[in-house]
Amino acid sequence: MKQLGKISVALVLVMFATSCADKNSPNYQFMPNMYEPVGYETYQGVDNGLFPDGTEALLPPEGTISRGYMPYGFENTPEGKELARLNKSPLDSLKQEENLAKGAELYAIYCAVCHGPKGDGQGNLVKREKILGVPSYDDVARDITVGTTYHTIYYGLNSMGSYASQFASEEEMWQVSEYVMKLKEDLTK
């Protein structure tokens, strides 16, 4: 009987403690610095004495480019695309098999869903009629070169948007462009 009394008193105390708890406010926090980080505002104007007006950083000098980035020399115009037609691939011709293998892998990820695995314009989305009007690479009216293919990947064309942000580097875009030319060659045989 004494055990039952002790258990019931303990149960009442536990129920009393839990009924008074507010579910909207947290309990005690151990090491609150880990739960509540100190937020710093970007460019909050702490005067460090390095730059004028208490700024944290300055704009880059005029005419400079980021490391590892080379600007594309042709504009997104029909004239720019015609100028790009004469542009040759800068990839090493001795590593052509490696470049085509990497280009095939990237083509399967980004391009084949619309253009088809053979480049015949019969990709999965075209077969399901989600996208219409994807031409084949062997179409006589489309006089594509490796330069125009790169230009199209870089800027996009018609309903195809730019894929430049999808690729990790310019080298990958050139690899896909070379693979597209191989597909065109295979289709025209």
Short mmCIF file of C-alpha atoms in Angstrom, two decimals:
data_model
loop_
_atom_site.label_atom_id
_atom_site.label_comp_id
_atom_site.label_asym_id
_atom_site.label_seq_id
_atom_site.Cartn_x
_atom_site.Cartn_y
_atom_site.Cartn_z
CA MET A 1 0.00 0.00 0.00
CA LYS A 2 2.89 2.32 0.76
CA GLN A 3 4.31 1.64 -2.75
CA LEU A 4 1.02 2.61 -4.38
CA GLY A 5 0.96 5.90 -2.44
CA LYS A 6 4.52 6.76 -3.47
CA ILE A 7 3.79 5.96 -7.13
CA SER A 8 0.61 8.04 -7.12
CA VAL A 9 2.40 11.03 -5.51
CA ALA A 10 5.19 10.79 -8.11
CA LEU A 11 2.63 10.54 -10.91
CA VAL A 12 0.75 13.63 -9.62
CA LEU A 13 4.02 15.60 -9.43
CA VAL A 14 4.99 14.62 -12.98
CA MET A 15 1.54 15.59 -14.27
CA PHE A 16 1.73 18.90 -12.40
CA ALA A 17 5.16 19.68 -13.84
CA THR A 18 4.17 18.85 -17.41
CA SER A 19 0.85 20.70 -17.27
CA CYS A 20 2.60 23.95 -16.35
CA ALA A 21 5.09 23.73 -19.24
CA ASP A 22 4.65 26.27 -22.03
CA LYS A 23 5.14 24.55 -25.40
CA ASN A 24 5.81 27.90 -27.14
CA SER A 25 8.93 28.72 -25.14
CA PRO A 26 12.02 26.54 -24.95
CA ASN A 27 13.29 24.99 -21.79
CA TYR A 28 16.70 25.68 -20.39
CA GLN A 29 19.43 25.98 -22.97
CA PHE A 30 22.78 24.50 -22.25
CA MET A 31 25.50 26.29 -24.20
CA PRO A 32 23.20 28.91 -25.77
CA ASN A 33 25.96 30.13 -28.09
CA MET A 34 25.49 26.97 -30.12
CA TYR A 35 21.74 27.49 -30.48
CA GLU A 36 21.61 31.23 -31.03
CA PRO A 37 24.38 32.31 -33.38
CA VAL A 38 25.58 35.86 -33.46
CA GLY A 39 24.36 37.29 -36.74
CA TYR A 40 26.66 39.59 -38.62
CA GLU A 41 25.30 41.78 -41.33
CA THR A 42 27.20 41.83 -44.58
CA TYR A 43 29.07 45.10 -44.99
CA GLN A 44 27.70 46.36 -41.68
CA GLY A 45 30.14 49.23 -41.76
CA VAL A 46 32.58 48.30 -39.03
CA ASP A 47 35.40 50.77 -39.36
CA ASN A 48 38.48 48.63 -39.84
CA GLY A 49 40.64 51.46 -41.15
CA LEU A 50 41.47 49.68 -44.42
CA PHE A 51 38.88 51.06 -46.82
CA PRO A 52 37.21 54.46 -47.05
CA ASP A 53 33.80 55.13 -45.49
CA GLY A 54 34.04 52.06 -43.25
CA THR A 55 33.31 49.58 -46.07
CA GLU A 56 34.39 45.97 -45.84
CA ALA A 57 35.26 45.48 -49.51
CA LEU A 58 35.50 47.45 -52.71
CA LEU A 59 34.21 46.82 -56.21
CA PRO A 60 36.73 45.19 -58.55
CA PRO A 61 38.65 47.52 -60.86
CA GLU A 62 37.09 48.34 -64.21
CA GLY A 63 37.90 45.85 -66.97
CA THR A 64 38.98 42.98 -64.73
CA ILE A 65 37.60 39.44 -64.85
CA SER A 66 37.31 36.72 -62.23
CA ARG A 67 40.02 34.11 -61.94
CA GLY A 68 39.32 31.05 -64.08
CA TYR A 69 36.73 32.89 -66.22
CA MET A 70 37.26 33.91 -69.82
CA PRO A 71 34.57 36.06 -71.42
CA TYR A 72 32.98 34.72 -74.59
CA GLY A 73 34.00 36.90 -77.52
CA PHE A 74 30.74 36.80 -79.49
CA GLU A 75 27.51 38.66 -78.78
CA ASN A 76 24.06 37.11 -78.49
CA THR A 77 22.93 38.33 -81.89
CA PRO A 78 22.48 36.65 -85.28
CA GLU A 79 25.66 38.39 -86.41
CA GLY A 80 27.49 37.05 -83.36
CA LYS A 81 26.31 33.54 -84.18
CA GLU A 82 27.54 33.89 -87.76
CA LEU A 83 30.92 35.05 -86.47
CA ALA A 84 30.99 32.08 -84.09
CA ARG A 85 30.46 29.75 -87.07
CA LEU A 86 34.16 30.09 -87.92
CA ASN A 87 35.24 29.50 -84.32
CA LYS A 88 37.18 26.27 -83.84
CA SER A 89 37.29 24.12 -80.72
CA PRO A 90 40.21 24.97 -78.41
CA LEU A 91 40.36 21.43 -77.02
CA ASP A 92 43.44 19.29 -77.52
CA SER A 93 43.01 17.15 -80.64
CA LEU A 94 45.29 14.47 -79.18
CA LYS A 95 42.70 13.85 -76.44
CA GLN A 96 39.77 13.67 -78.84
CA GLU A 97 38.56 10.26 -77.65
CA GLU A 98 38.54 11.42 -74.01
CA ASN A 99 36.75 14.63 -74.96
CA LEU A 100 34.13 12.75 -76.98
CA ALA A 101 33.56 10.29 -74.12
CA LYS A 102 33.06 13.13 -71.63
CA GLY A 103 30.91 14.99 -74.18
CA ALA A 104 28.72 11.89 -74.63
CA GLU A 105 28.27 11.62 -70.88
CA LEU A 106 27.28 15.29 -70.54
CA TYR A 107 25.08 15.12 -73.64
CA ALA A 108 23.16 12.22 -72.11
CA ILE A 109 22.53 14.30 -68.98
CA TYR A 110 21.62 17.68 -70.44
CA CYS A 111 20.72 17.32 -74.12
CA ALA A 112 19.37 13.86 -74.91
CA VAL A 113 16.08 14.45 -73.11
CA CYS A 114 15.07 16.84 -75.92
CA HIS A 115 17.44 16.17 -78.83
CA GLY A 116 17.47 12.37 -78.45
CA PRO A 117 20.41 10.07 -77.80
CA LYS A 118 21.25 9.99 -81.53
CA GLY A 119 20.66 13.70 -82.16
CA ASP A 120 17.64 12.99 -84.34
CA GLY A 121 15.32 15.30 -82.39
CA GLN A 122 13.41 12.38 -80.84
CA GLY A 123 14.16 12.81 -77.17
CA ASN A 124 11.94 11.62 -74.36
CA LEU A 125 10.18 14.99 -74.01
CA VAL A 126 9.54 15.18 -77.75
CA LYS A 127 8.08 11.66 -77.80
CA ARG A 128 5.74 12.61 -74.96
CA GLU A 129 4.81 15.80 -76.87
CA LYS A 130 5.99 18.07 -74.06
CA ILE A 131 8.26 19.97 -76.45
CA LEU A 132 7.64 20.33 -80.17
CA GLY A 133 9.89 21.36 -83.01
CA VAL A 134 13.27 19.99 -81.93
CA PRO A 135 15.12 19.55 -85.23
CA SER A 136 17.53 16.78 -86.12
CA TYR A 137 21.23 17.58 -86.39
CA ASP A 138 21.33 16.26 -89.96
CA ASP A 139 18.68 18.74 -91.13
CA VAL A 140 20.02 20.38 -94.29
CA ALA A 141 18.62 23.78 -93.32
CA ARG A 142 20.67 23.72 -90.13
CA ASP A 143 24.26 24.29 -91.14
CA ILE A 144 25.71 23.78 -87.66
CA THR A 145 29.38 23.88 -86.79
CA VAL A 146 31.20 23.34 -83.54
CA GLY A 147 31.30 27.14 -83.07
CA THR A 148 27.56 27.65 -83.58
CA THR A 149 26.83 24.70 -81.29
CA TYR A 150 28.93 26.28 -78.54
CA HIS A 151 27.21 29.64 -79.17
CA THR A 152 23.80 27.98 -78.83
CA ILE A 153 24.78 26.22 -75.61
CA TYR A 154 26.20 29.48 -74.24
CA TYR A 155 23.29 31.79 -75.12
CA GLY A 156 20.42 29.48 -76.08
CA LEU A 157 18.35 29.66 -79.25
CA ASN A 158 14.60 30.03 -79.80
CA SER A 159 12.79 28.02 -77.10
CA MET A 160 16.03 26.43 -75.86
CA GLY A 161 17.47 28.48 -73.02
CA SER A 162 21.09 28.94 -72.14
CA TYR A 163 22.85 25.93 -70.64
CA ALA A 164 26.05 27.78 -69.73
CA SER A 165 25.18 27.73 -66.04
CA GLN A 166 24.61 23.96 -66.10
CA PHE A 167 28.16 23.12 -67.10
CA ALA A 168 31.09 23.38 -64.71
CA SER A 169 33.50 24.87 -67.24
CA GLU A 170 33.92 26.05 -70.80
CA GLU A 171 35.79 22.84 -71.52
CA GLU A 172 32.63 20.82 -70.84
CA MET A 173 30.62 22.98 -73.26
CA TRP A 174 33.26 22.45 -75.94
CA GLN A 175 33.22 18.69 -75.27
CA VAL A 176 29.45 18.59 -75.79
CA SER A 177 29.81 20.74 -78.92
CA GLU A 178 32.34 18.30 -80.37
CA TYR A 179 30.08 15.36 -79.49
CA VAL A 180 27.15 17.06 -81.26
CA MET A 181 29.31 17.32 -84.37
CA LYS A 182 30.08 13.58 -84.09
CA LEU A 183 26.35 12.86 -83.84
CA LYS A 184 25.74 15.00 -86.92
CA GLU A 185 28.44 13.09 -88.78
CA ASP A 186 26.89 9.76 -87.72
CA LEU A 187 23.42 10.87 -88.88
CA THR A 188 24.59 12.02 -92.32
CA LYS A 189 26.32 8.69 -93.14
#
